[in-house]
Amino acid sequence: MSDSKALHKIAKSLVVPRKGILAADQSPGSMNKQLAALDIPETPEMRRKYRQLLFTTPGIEEYVTGVIMHDGTIRNYTDERVQFSDVLISKGIIPIIKVDTGTVPHNNFPGEVVTQGLDGLEGRLREYYDMGARAAKWRAVITISDDTPTLENLRTDSMSLARYAAMCQSVGIVPMVEPEVLYAGSHSLERAEAVTTETLKILFTALKEQRVDLSGLILKSSMVLAGSEYNEQSSPREVAEASLRTYKNSVPEEVPGIVFLSGGQTPERATENLNAIAMKEKEVGGYPWEFAFSYSRGLEQPVQQAWLGDDKNVKKAQEALLNRLRLNSMADSAEYTASME
Ligand code: 5MM
């Protein structure tokens, strides 16, 4: 049994005001797709150079508490052969490892997927601990349609999330549990709220059943918003109100922090919605949880567009990252306005 105080401390240090988490954990396949979209060669070397650019950005530690990496990335090196996890640790940033191995179709449940990766996980976690990782992420994917999600799908994914979370804590690693309710779809805001509330309730029931210490984990959640193909997009205030109502109805107060994924929103919209959540928080005088951003596309899209795979654009790309981080840091304190873009 690991030291629960140490887990609580790590969890709290991931969600401090004005800072967030950089989700740089694209699998090689997803990273390649992002590179190909910009005509950047889809090679291991370009993926390495891209991660190097991100992690060596001067000053990211002012805005970032942790960086999520894929297995291949945490083992990778800078030009000077310094392991990426050591680069981050030297800046006071916590290396976070993505430990699920992706999704497969949920047999007998058309249109739904389940996340894999439990086999041999405890051994892998010990290895990542030795590499400096102090948190680990697992992502379940929930699809909203007329027929989904099914209760069975939510239960199956929650059971895996709970088992993974228990294993993480037993080796001194903070689990970052991510049930991603997809933005893709034509559902209303009300439906997104109902599905996200049910998802989180089932998840926390499973976590409690597996005796996971809720004070030693972080929830990574979708914001609650109408689907990308719904006829009316939700306003920032609507997103903030629906999201906060959802968490009040489903997330236990012991959980130290809730961090958001950007989920395919534009970087600007993800920042604007974070700001609206912080505004609402100020209005009501606070919630039990710290909130923070944990974006991938919401932070990295402008970086990739500035870099284009060219060494001479590295500085420009790092400035684009810092700019996005700064704006989200302001949003975390409700100090962001669109005119800052
Ligand atoms: C970087 O994307 C992560 C998963 O990647 P793969 O699908 O390649 O395994 C993902 O879990 C990410 O960390 C979160 O969804 C947040 O990303 P966005 O882009 O939604 O902010």
XYZ file of C-alpha atoms and ligand atoms in Angstrom:
362
model
C 0.000 0.000 0.000
C 1.524 3.323 -0.988
C 1.607 6.518 1.031
C -1.768 8.198 0.574
C -0.460 11.595 1.749
C 2.091 11.546 -1.053
C -0.668 10.787 -3.585
C -2.811 13.650 -2.290
C 0.131 16.011 -2.554
C 0.895 15.048 -6.144
C -2.787 15.303 -7.124
C -3.054 18.782 -5.608
C 0.151 19.943 -7.237
C -1.308 19.100 -10.668
C -4.226 21.502 -10.248
C -2.895 24.803 -8.958
C -4.466 28.143 -9.970
C -3.364 29.658 -13.313
C -1.691 26.470 -14.485
C -2.774 23.473 -16.533
C -1.637 20.255 -18.135
C -0.297 19.777 -21.647
C -1.755 16.620 -23.222
C 1.011 15.596 -25.629
C 0.023 11.923 -25.550
C -1.042 11.334 -29.124
C -0.393 7.739 -30.140
C 2.006 7.456 -33.115
C -0.994 6.941 -35.420
C -2.833 10.074 -34.227
C 0.360 12.132 -34.285
C 1.039 10.999 -37.840
C -2.435 12.106 -38.914
C -1.834 15.545 -37.415
C 1.537 15.791 -39.175
C 0.143 14.567 -42.505
C -2.609 17.205 -42.396
C 0.172 19.821 -42.568
C 2.306 17.933 -45.119
C 4.926 17.194 -42.456
C 6.649 13.809 -42.995
C 5.101 11.125 -40.772
C 8.368 9.787 -39.362
C 9.578 8.880 -35.856
C 12.190 11.653 -36.186
C 9.578 14.336 -36.930
C 7.500 13.124 -33.995
C 10.602 13.334 -31.772
C 11.473 16.822 -33.017
C 7.921 17.969 -32.411
C 7.896 16.736 -28.800
C 11.338 18.245 -28.262
C 10.021 21.592 -29.464
C 7.116 21.420 -26.996
C 9.051 20.274 -23.924
C 12.022 22.595 -24.349
C 9.876 25.715 -24.771
C 11.505 28.265 -22.448
C 9.104 29.225 -19.646
C 6.403 26.534 -20.071
C 6.836 25.710 -16.394
C 5.134 29.028 -15.583
C 1.893 27.616 -16.990
C 2.210 23.833 -16.932
C 2.138 21.481 -13.937
C 2.272 18.236 -15.901
C 2.745 16.838 -19.392
C 0.980 13.684 -20.591
C 3.075 11.442 -22.841
C 2.660 8.229 -24.780
C 4.978 5.289 -24.050
C 7.223 6.044 -27.038
C 7.538 9.685 -25.983
C 8.473 9.200 -22.315
C 11.318 6.943 -23.509
C 12.512 9.428 -26.136
C 15.356 11.964 -25.997
C 16.376 15.466 -26.987
C 19.176 16.092 -29.528
C 21.534 16.106 -26.527
C 20.286 12.632 -25.474
C 18.462 13.922 -22.384
C 15.365 11.814 -21.741
C 12.164 13.865 -22.161
C 10.953 12.929 -18.670
C 14.201 14.388 -17.238
C 13.792 17.600 -19.246
C 10.346 18.037 -17.670
C 11.443 17.098 -14.148
C 14.285 19.635 -14.350
C 11.627 22.305 -14.957
C 9.487 21.121 -12.023
C 6.898 19.598 -14.377
C 5.352 16.208 -13.535
C 5.674 13.547 -16.269
C 2.296 11.869 -16.795
C 2.058 8.643 -18.753
C -0.904 7.548 -20.865
C -1.313 3.869 -19.987
C -4.380 2.676 -21.868
C -3.617 0.951 -25.140
C -6.537 2.408 -27.073
C -10.068 1.348 -27.909
C -11.633 -1.658 -29.645
C -15.269 -2.214 -30.667
C -17.449 -3.305 -27.752
C -18.629 -6.758 -28.860
C -22.440 -6.914 -29.160
C -22.738 -3.135 -28.730
C -22.771 -1.546 -32.201
C -21.273 1.935 -32.354
C -19.555 1.683 -28.973
C -15.947 1.077 -27.990
C -14.147 -0.090 -24.867
C -10.671 0.858 -23.739
C -7.964 -1.777 -23.263
C -4.677 -1.957 -21.385
C -5.131 -3.678 -18.015
C -3.005 -6.748 -18.791
C 0.446 -6.321 -17.268
C -0.396 -2.772 -16.227
C 1.022 -2.932 -12.713
C 4.466 -3.907 -14.022
C 4.369 -1.134 -16.616
C 3.369 1.392 -13.947
C 6.376 0.435 -11.814
C 8.642 0.957 -14.797
C 7.104 4.384 -15.514
C 7.495 5.307 -11.837
C 11.204 4.596 -12.157
C 11.294 6.882 -15.200
C 9.849 9.692 -13.060
C 6.128 9.472 -13.892
C 3.963 10.384 -10.910
C 0.574 10.386 -12.666
C -1.003 8.210 -15.357
C -3.932 8.735 -17.675
C -6.542 6.317 -19.046
C -9.173 7.456 -21.525
C -12.587 5.877 -22.106
C -14.578 7.082 -25.120
C -18.346 7.552 -24.853
C -20.440 8.231 -27.927
C -23.771 10.010 -27.838
C -26.352 8.899 -30.433
C -30.017 7.877 -30.343
C -28.970 4.413 -29.094
C -25.798 5.165 -27.142
C -24.278 5.173 -24.648
C -25.689 1.956 -23.241
C -25.573 1.320 -19.527
C -23.465 -1.784 -20.213
C -20.869 0.247 -22.112
C -20.621 2.816 -19.321
C -20.280 0.065 -16.715
C -17.617 -1.820 -18.667
C -15.473 1.272 -19.191
C -15.952 2.407 -15.593
C -14.827 -0.963 -14.259
C -11.606 -0.716 -16.305
C -11.045 2.868 -15.178
C -11.521 1.820 -11.560
C -9.132 -1.153 -11.838
C -6.487 1.019 -13.517
C -6.935 3.740 -10.870
C -6.504 1.224 -8.043
C -3.343 -0.172 -9.637
C -1.892 3.320 -10.095
C -2.418 4.227 -6.460
C -0.883 0.974 -5.246
C 2.427 1.960 -6.871
C 2.372 5.656 -5.861
C 1.015 7.060 -9.125
C -1.938 9.464 -9.298
C -4.600 8.271 -11.734
C -6.030 10.853 -14.119
C -9.339 9.220 -15.031
C -10.724 10.404 -18.359
C -14.196 9.365 -19.456
C -14.404 11.417 -22.661
C -18.004 12.064 -23.719
C -17.516 12.926 -27.375
C -18.477 16.347 -28.728
C -19.120 14.778 -32.160
C -22.825 14.250 -32.780
C -26.119 16.040 -33.193
C -27.233 15.903 -29.558
C -28.554 18.839 -27.549
C -26.884 20.437 -24.542
C -29.499 18.809 -22.290
C -28.648 15.366 -23.648
C -24.905 15.989 -23.178
C -25.599 16.974 -19.585
C -27.716 13.885 -18.909
C -25.129 11.541 -20.470
C -22.139 13.154 -18.747
C -23.916 13.085 -15.370
C -24.786 9.402 -15.771
C -21.260 8.581 -16.965
C -19.658 10.260 -13.974
C -22.089 8.756 -11.475
C -21.375 5.246 -12.773
C -17.644 5.959 -12.822
C -17.527 7.183 -9.220
C -19.626 4.224 -8.063
C -17.065 1.889 -9.658
C -14.128 3.827 -8.188
C -15.655 3.583 -4.718
C -16.405 -0.130 -5.154
C -12.741 -0.710 -6.020
C -11.756 1.307 -2.916
C -9.918 3.940 -4.882
C -8.833 6.915 -2.758
C -10.819 9.771 -4.315
C -8.520 12.385 -2.751
C -5.622 10.920 -4.704
C -6.985 11.149 -8.238
C -7.757 13.758 -10.886
C -10.844 13.701 -13.100
C -10.275 14.626 -16.744
C -13.661 15.482 -18.195
C -15.314 16.822 -21.286
C -17.032 20.171 -20.909
C -20.781 19.787 -21.288
C -21.830 21.254 -24.624
C -24.270 20.523 -27.455
C -22.887 18.206 -30.160
C -20.775 19.571 -32.996
C -23.627 18.946 -35.465
C -26.457 20.236 -33.308
C -28.309 23.148 -34.892
C -27.370 25.579 -32.155
C -23.963 25.775 -30.465
C -23.950 26.383 -26.717
C -22.838 29.783 -25.420
C -19.922 29.936 -22.937
C -22.354 30.704 -20.108
C -24.539 27.732 -21.029
C -21.472 25.471 -21.160
C -20.296 26.711 -17.763
C -23.688 26.301 -16.119
C -24.339 22.836 -17.575
C -20.801 21.632 -16.771
C -20.838 22.852 -13.186
C -24.341 21.491 -12.576
C -23.144 18.147 -13.921
C -20.128 18.001 -11.589
C -22.221 19.096 -8.579
C -24.558 16.218 -9.293
C -21.936 13.555 -9.846
C -18.420 14.296 -8.571
C -17.640 13.670 -4.881
C -16.175 16.611 -3.010
C -12.996 14.754 -2.009
C -11.774 14.783 -5.620
C -9.108 17.530 -5.639
C -9.348 18.583 -9.254
C -11.266 18.464 -12.499
C -9.303 19.165 -15.677
C -10.843 19.622 -19.102
C -10.060 18.150 -22.488
C -10.689 20.420 -25.481
C -12.475 17.681 -27.417
C -12.319 19.180 -30.901
C -13.430 22.696 -29.962
C -11.305 25.410 -31.554
C -8.468 26.581 -29.286
C -10.261 29.935 -28.876
C -13.557 28.335 -27.881
C -11.874 25.975 -25.415
C -10.252 29.010 -23.751
C -13.478 31.042 -23.774
C -15.404 28.192 -22.155
C -12.741 27.710 -19.477
C -13.007 31.421 -18.729
C -16.803 31.143 -18.420
C -16.402 28.267 -15.946
C -13.986 30.373 -13.867
C -16.414 33.321 -13.992
C -19.276 31.180 -12.756
C -17.024 29.793 -10.026
C -16.287 33.336 -8.851
C -19.982 34.201 -8.974
C -20.994 31.344 -6.675
C -17.964 31.746 -4.397
C -16.127 28.533 -5.307
C -16.545 24.788 -5.747
C -14.880 21.920 -3.877
C -12.597 21.173 -6.850
C -9.774 23.081 -8.533
C -10.374 23.422 -12.278
C -7.684 23.454 -14.951
C -7.136 22.891 -18.666
C -5.605 19.668 -19.953
C -5.833 20.305 -23.674
C -4.122 18.614 -26.558
C -5.550 20.042 -29.778
C -6.692 23.158 -27.903
C -3.053 23.995 -27.150
C -1.174 22.332 -29.969
C -3.034 23.218 -33.170
C -1.454 26.696 -33.456
C 1.949 25.232 -32.561
C 1.824 22.689 -35.371
C 0.631 25.334 -37.825
C 3.538 27.612 -36.886
C 6.139 24.831 -37.003
C 5.244 23.023 -40.246
C 8.103 20.606 -39.621
C 10.767 23.245 -40.324
C 13.664 23.791 -37.873
C 13.717 27.478 -38.630
C 10.139 27.796 -37.281
C 10.876 26.266 -33.867
C 11.031 29.603 -32.044
C 7.794 30.803 -33.675
C 6.083 27.538 -32.740
C 7.278 27.783 -29.127
C 5.920 31.332 -28.979
C 2.572 30.020 -30.257
C 2.550 27.454 -27.446
C 3.397 30.054 -24.808
C 0.715 32.364 -26.169
C -1.985 29.678 -25.930
C -0.795 28.683 -22.455
C -0.844 32.297 -21.287
C -4.395 32.811 -22.569
C -5.599 29.646 -20.812
C -3.814 30.699 -17.647
C -5.772 33.971 -17.755
C -8.982 32.046 -18.463
C -8.345 29.865 -15.418
C -8.743 33.045 -13.341
C -11.622 34.489 -15.409
C -9.326 37.195 -16.789
C -9.489 36.270 -20.489
C -11.310 38.263 -23.162
C -11.593 37.450 -26.882
C -9.790 40.718 -27.693
C -6.590 39.108 -26.312
C -6.499 36.734 -29.299
C -3.730 13.508 -27.578
O -4.936 12.799 -27.585
C -5.111 11.848 -26.548
C -5.371 10.449 -27.050
O -4.687 10.221 -28.189
P -4.912 8.892 -29.048
O -6.348 8.928 -29.509
O -3.941 9.070 -30.131
O -4.607 7.733 -28.183
C -6.327 12.239 -25.725
O -6.581 11.334 -24.692
C -6.137 13.602 -25.158
O -5.199 13.574 -24.122
C -7.433 14.142 -24.595
O -8.556 13.667 -25.269
C -7.428 15.634 -24.707
O -7.208 15.984 -26.048
P -8.050 17.155 -26.703
O -7.490 17.267 -28.079
O -9.478 16.692 -26.656
O -7.812 18.357 -25.841
